[in-house]
Short mmCIF file of C-alpha atoms and ligand atoms in Angstrom, two decimals:
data_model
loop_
_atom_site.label_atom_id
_atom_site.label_comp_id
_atom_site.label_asym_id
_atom_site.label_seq_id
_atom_site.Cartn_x
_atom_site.Cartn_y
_atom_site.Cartn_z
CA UNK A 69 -36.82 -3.34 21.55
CA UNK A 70 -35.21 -1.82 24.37
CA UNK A 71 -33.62 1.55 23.83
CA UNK A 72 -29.68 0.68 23.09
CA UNK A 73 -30.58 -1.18 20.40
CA UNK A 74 -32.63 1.33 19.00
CA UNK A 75 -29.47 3.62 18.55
CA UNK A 76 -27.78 0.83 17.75
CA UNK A 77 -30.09 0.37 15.10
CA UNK A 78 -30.08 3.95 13.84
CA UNK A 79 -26.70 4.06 13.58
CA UNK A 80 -26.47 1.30 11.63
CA UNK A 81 -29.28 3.24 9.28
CA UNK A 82 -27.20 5.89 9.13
CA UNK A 83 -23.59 3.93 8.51
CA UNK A 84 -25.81 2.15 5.51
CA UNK A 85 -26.97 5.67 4.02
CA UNK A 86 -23.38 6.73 4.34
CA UNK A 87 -22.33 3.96 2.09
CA UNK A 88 -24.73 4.51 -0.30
CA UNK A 89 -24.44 8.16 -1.05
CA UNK A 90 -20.56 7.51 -1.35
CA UNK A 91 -20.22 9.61 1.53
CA UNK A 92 -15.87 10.19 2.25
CA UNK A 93 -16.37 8.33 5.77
CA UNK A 94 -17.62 5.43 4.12
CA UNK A 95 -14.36 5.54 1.54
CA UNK A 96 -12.08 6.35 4.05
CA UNK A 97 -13.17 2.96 6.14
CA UNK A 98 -11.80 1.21 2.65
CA UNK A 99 -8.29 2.83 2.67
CA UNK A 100 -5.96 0.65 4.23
CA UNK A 101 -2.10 1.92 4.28
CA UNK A 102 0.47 -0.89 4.14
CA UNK A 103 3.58 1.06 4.92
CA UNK A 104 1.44 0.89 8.60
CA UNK A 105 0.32 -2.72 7.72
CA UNK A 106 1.61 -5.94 9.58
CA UNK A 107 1.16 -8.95 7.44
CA UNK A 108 0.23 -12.26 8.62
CA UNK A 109 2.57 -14.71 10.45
CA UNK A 110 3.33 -17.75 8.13
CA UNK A 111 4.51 -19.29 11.20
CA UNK A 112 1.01 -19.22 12.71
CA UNK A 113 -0.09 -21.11 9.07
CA UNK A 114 -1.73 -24.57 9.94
CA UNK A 115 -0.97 -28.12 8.58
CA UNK A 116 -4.85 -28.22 6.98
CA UNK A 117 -5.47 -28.46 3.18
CA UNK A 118 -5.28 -24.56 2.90
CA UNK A 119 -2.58 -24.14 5.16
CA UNK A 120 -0.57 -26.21 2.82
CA UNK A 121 -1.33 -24.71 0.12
CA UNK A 122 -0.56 -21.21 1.53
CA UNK A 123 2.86 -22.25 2.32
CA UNK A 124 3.10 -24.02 -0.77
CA UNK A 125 2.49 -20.25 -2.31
CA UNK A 126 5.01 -18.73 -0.08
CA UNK A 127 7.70 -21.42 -1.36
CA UNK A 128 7.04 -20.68 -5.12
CA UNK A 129 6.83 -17.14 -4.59
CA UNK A 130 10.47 -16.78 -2.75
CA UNK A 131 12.26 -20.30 -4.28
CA UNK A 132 10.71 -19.76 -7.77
CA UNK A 133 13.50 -21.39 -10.14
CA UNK A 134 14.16 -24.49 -7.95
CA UNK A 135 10.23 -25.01 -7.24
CA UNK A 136 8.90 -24.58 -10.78
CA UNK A 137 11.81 -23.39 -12.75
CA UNK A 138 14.57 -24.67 -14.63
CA UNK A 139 16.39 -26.55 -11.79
CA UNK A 140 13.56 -28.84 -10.82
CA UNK A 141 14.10 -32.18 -11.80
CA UNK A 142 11.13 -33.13 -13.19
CA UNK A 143 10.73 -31.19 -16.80
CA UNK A 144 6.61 -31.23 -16.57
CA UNK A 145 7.26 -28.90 -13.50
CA UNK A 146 9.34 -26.13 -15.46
CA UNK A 147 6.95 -23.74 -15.95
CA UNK A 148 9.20 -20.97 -15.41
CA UNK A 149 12.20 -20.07 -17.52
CA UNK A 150 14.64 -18.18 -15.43
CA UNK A 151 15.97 -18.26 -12.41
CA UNK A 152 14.57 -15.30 -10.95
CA UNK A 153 12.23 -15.32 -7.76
CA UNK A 154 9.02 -13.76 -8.05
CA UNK A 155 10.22 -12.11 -4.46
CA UNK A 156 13.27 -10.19 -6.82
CA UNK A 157 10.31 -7.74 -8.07
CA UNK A 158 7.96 -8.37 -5.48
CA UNK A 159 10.00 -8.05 -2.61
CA UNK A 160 9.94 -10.14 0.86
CA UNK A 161 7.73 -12.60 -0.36
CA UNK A 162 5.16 -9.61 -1.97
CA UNK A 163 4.67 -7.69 1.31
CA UNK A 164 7.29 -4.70 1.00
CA UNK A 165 4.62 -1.59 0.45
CA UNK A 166 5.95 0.22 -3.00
CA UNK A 167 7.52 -2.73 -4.48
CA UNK A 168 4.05 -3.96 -6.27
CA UNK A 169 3.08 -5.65 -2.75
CA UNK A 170 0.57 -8.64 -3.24
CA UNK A 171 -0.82 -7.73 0.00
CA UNK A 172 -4.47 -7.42 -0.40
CA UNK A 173 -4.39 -7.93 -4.38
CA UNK A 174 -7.28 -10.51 -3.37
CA UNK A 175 -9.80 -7.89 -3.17
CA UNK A 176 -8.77 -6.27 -6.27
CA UNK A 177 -9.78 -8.64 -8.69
CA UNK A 178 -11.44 -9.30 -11.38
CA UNK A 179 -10.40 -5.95 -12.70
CA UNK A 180 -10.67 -3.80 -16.03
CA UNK A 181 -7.40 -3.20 -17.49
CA UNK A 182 -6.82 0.05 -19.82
CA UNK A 183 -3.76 -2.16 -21.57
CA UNK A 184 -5.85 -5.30 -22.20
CA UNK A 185 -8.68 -3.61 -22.55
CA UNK A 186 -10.83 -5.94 -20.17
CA UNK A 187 -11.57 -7.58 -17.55
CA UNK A 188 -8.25 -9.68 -16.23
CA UNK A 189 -8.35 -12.45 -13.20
CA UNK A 190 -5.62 -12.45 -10.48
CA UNK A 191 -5.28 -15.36 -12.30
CA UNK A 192 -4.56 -14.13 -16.13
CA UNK A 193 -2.00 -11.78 -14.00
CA UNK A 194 -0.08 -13.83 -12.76
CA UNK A 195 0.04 -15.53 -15.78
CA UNK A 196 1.69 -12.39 -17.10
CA UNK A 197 4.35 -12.66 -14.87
CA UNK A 198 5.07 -16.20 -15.72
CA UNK A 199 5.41 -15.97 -19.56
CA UNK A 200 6.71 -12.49 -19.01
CA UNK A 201 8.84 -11.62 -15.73
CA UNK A 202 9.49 -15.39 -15.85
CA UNK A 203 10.51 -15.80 -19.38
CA UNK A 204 7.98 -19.20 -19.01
CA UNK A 205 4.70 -20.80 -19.77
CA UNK A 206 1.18 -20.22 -18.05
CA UNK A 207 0.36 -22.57 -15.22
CA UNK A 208 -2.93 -24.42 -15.51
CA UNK A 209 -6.04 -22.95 -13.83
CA UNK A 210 -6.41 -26.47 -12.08
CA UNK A 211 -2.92 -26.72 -10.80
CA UNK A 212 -1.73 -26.90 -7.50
CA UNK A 213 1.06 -24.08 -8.03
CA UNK A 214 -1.76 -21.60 -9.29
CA UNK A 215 -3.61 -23.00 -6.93
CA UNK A 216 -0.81 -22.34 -4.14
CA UNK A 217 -0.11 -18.62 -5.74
CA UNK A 218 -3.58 -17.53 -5.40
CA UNK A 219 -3.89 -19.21 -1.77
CA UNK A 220 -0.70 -17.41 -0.53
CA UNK A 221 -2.40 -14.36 -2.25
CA UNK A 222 -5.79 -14.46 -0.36
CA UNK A 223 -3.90 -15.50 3.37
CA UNK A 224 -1.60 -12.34 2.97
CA UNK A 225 -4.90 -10.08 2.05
CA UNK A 226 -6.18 -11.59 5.38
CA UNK A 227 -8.23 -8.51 7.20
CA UNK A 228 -8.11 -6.16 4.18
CA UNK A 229 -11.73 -5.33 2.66
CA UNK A 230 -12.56 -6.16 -0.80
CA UNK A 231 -11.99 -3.12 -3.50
CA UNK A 232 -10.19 -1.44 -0.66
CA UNK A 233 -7.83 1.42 -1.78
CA UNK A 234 -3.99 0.67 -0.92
CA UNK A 235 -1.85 2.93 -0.16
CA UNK A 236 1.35 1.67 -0.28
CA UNK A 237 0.14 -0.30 -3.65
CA UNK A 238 2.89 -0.43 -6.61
CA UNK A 239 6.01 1.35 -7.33
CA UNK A 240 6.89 4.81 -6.46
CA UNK A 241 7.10 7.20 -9.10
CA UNK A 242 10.25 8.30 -9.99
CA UNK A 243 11.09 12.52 -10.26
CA UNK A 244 11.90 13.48 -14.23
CA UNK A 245 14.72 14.84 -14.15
CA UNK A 246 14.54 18.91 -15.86
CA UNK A 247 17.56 18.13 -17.77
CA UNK A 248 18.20 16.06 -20.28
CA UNK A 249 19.31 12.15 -19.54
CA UNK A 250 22.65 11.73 -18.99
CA UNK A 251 23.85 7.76 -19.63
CA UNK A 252 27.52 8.23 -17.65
CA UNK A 253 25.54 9.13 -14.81
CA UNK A 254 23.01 6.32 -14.90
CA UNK A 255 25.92 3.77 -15.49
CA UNK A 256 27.41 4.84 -12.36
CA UNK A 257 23.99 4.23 -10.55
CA UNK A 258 23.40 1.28 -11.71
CA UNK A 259 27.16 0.15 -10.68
CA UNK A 260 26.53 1.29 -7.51
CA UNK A 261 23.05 0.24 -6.38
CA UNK A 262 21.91 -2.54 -8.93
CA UNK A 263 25.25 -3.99 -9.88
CA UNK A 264 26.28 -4.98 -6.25
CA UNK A 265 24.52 -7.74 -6.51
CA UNK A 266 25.84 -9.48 -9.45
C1 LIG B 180 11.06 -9.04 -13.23
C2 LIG B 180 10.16 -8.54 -12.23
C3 LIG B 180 8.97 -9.40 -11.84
C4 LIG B 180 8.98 -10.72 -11.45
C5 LIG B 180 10.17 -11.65 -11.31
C6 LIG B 180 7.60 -11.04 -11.15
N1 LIG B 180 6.80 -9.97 -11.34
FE1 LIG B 180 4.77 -9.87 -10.98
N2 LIG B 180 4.78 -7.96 -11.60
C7 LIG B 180 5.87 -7.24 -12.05
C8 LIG B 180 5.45 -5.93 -12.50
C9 LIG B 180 6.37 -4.85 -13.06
C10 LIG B 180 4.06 -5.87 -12.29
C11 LIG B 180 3.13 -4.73 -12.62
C12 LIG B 180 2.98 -4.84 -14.11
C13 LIG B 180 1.97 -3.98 -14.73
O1 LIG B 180 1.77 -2.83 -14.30
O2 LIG B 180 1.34 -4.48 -15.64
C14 LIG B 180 3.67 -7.17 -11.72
C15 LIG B 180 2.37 -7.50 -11.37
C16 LIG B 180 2.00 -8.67 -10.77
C17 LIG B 180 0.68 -8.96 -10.25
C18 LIG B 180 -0.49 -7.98 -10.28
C19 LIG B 180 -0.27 -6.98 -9.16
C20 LIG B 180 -1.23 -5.85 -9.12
O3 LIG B 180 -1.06 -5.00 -8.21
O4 LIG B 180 -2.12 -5.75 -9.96
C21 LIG B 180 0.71 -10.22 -9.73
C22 LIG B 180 -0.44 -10.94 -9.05
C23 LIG B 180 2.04 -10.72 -9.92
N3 LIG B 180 2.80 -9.76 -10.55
C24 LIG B 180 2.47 -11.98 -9.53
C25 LIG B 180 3.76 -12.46 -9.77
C26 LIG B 180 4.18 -13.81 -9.47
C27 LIG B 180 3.29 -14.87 -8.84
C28 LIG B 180 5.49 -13.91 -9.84
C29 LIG B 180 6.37 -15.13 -9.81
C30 LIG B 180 5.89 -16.27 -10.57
C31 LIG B 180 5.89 -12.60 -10.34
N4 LIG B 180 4.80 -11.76 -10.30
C32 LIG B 180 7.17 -12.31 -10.76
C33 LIG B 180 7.16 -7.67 -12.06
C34 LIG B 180 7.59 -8.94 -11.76
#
């Protein structure tokens, strides 16, 4: 062995012992921030079976109601019962950092749940969102739209390490006010940033 590759072997012992004593540096190589994150290009996303199926995910996730909602014209494709976009919560197509982001939600699954009290699937959660966000019906394991949600899912976590903590992850938590709620004021908020929409 010549020399470099002896230290290039010790360091490697030493990286390994790192990781297994939990040492920070070994944690801190699994934080990845997304408000500094650039996801992938969907442009660059290839014609092959997975390509597809990515941009198949990207489709349902921005287009929901007219992909698999009440406007499509075949009824065994209305899985979802509003005509919301999963992009209205999870905003520009699940990659805005603080508005629950699906960037690098790969690696965070399977994962115990306090509220279930278990073990849920990337799968079972998006589930949630379609018989709850989506006021709709679970889509079949087998399917090519869960299949296309959890492709889209895995491209955008592209580069991000498994069980990786994200900052960036979620919502933002909101200040408590010290006073007591005050409904007049909230119904001008609402007419002012929520309501100019409608
Ligand atoms: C009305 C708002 C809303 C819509 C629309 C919505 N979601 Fe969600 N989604 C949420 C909320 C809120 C959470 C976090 C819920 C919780 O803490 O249990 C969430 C969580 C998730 C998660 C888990 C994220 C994580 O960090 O653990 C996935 C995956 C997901 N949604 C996928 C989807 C998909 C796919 C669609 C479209 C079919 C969709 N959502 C539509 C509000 C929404």
């Amino acid at each position: 062995m010549k020399r470099s590759s002896y230290s290039l072997f010790a360091a490697m012992l030493v990286a390994a012992a790192l990781i297994k004593a939990g040492h920070p540096l070994a944690r801190d190589l699994a934080t990845v921030d997304l408000t500094q994150w650039s996801p992938p290009d969907l442009a660059a996303v290839g014609d092959d079976p997975f390509g597809k199926l990515v941009k198949y995910g990207h489709a349902l996730m921005t287009n929901t109601a007219n992909e698999i909602g009440p406007t499509v014209a075949d009824p065994q494709k209305r899985f979802s019962g509003n005509n919301l976009a999963c992009q209205n919560c999870h905003l520009q197509a699940g990659t805005q950092p603080y508005a629950m982001p699906l960037t690098g939600i790969w690696g965070q699954f399977p994962q115990y749940r306090g509220r279930e009290g278990g073990v849920a699937t990337l799968e079972d959660r998006i589930n949630g969102c379609m018989q709850r966000s989506m006021n709709g019906r679970p889509l079949p394991l087998e399917s090519p739209e869960m299949k296309a949600f959890t492709a889209y899912m895995r491209w955008l976590s592209t580069g991000i390490p498994t069980g990786a903590s994200l900052i960036g992850a979620g919502t933002l938590r909101l200040k408590e006010p010290t006073r007591a709620a005050d409904p007049s004021r909230g119904a001008a908020v609402y007419a002012n940033v929520c309501g100019v929409w409608n």
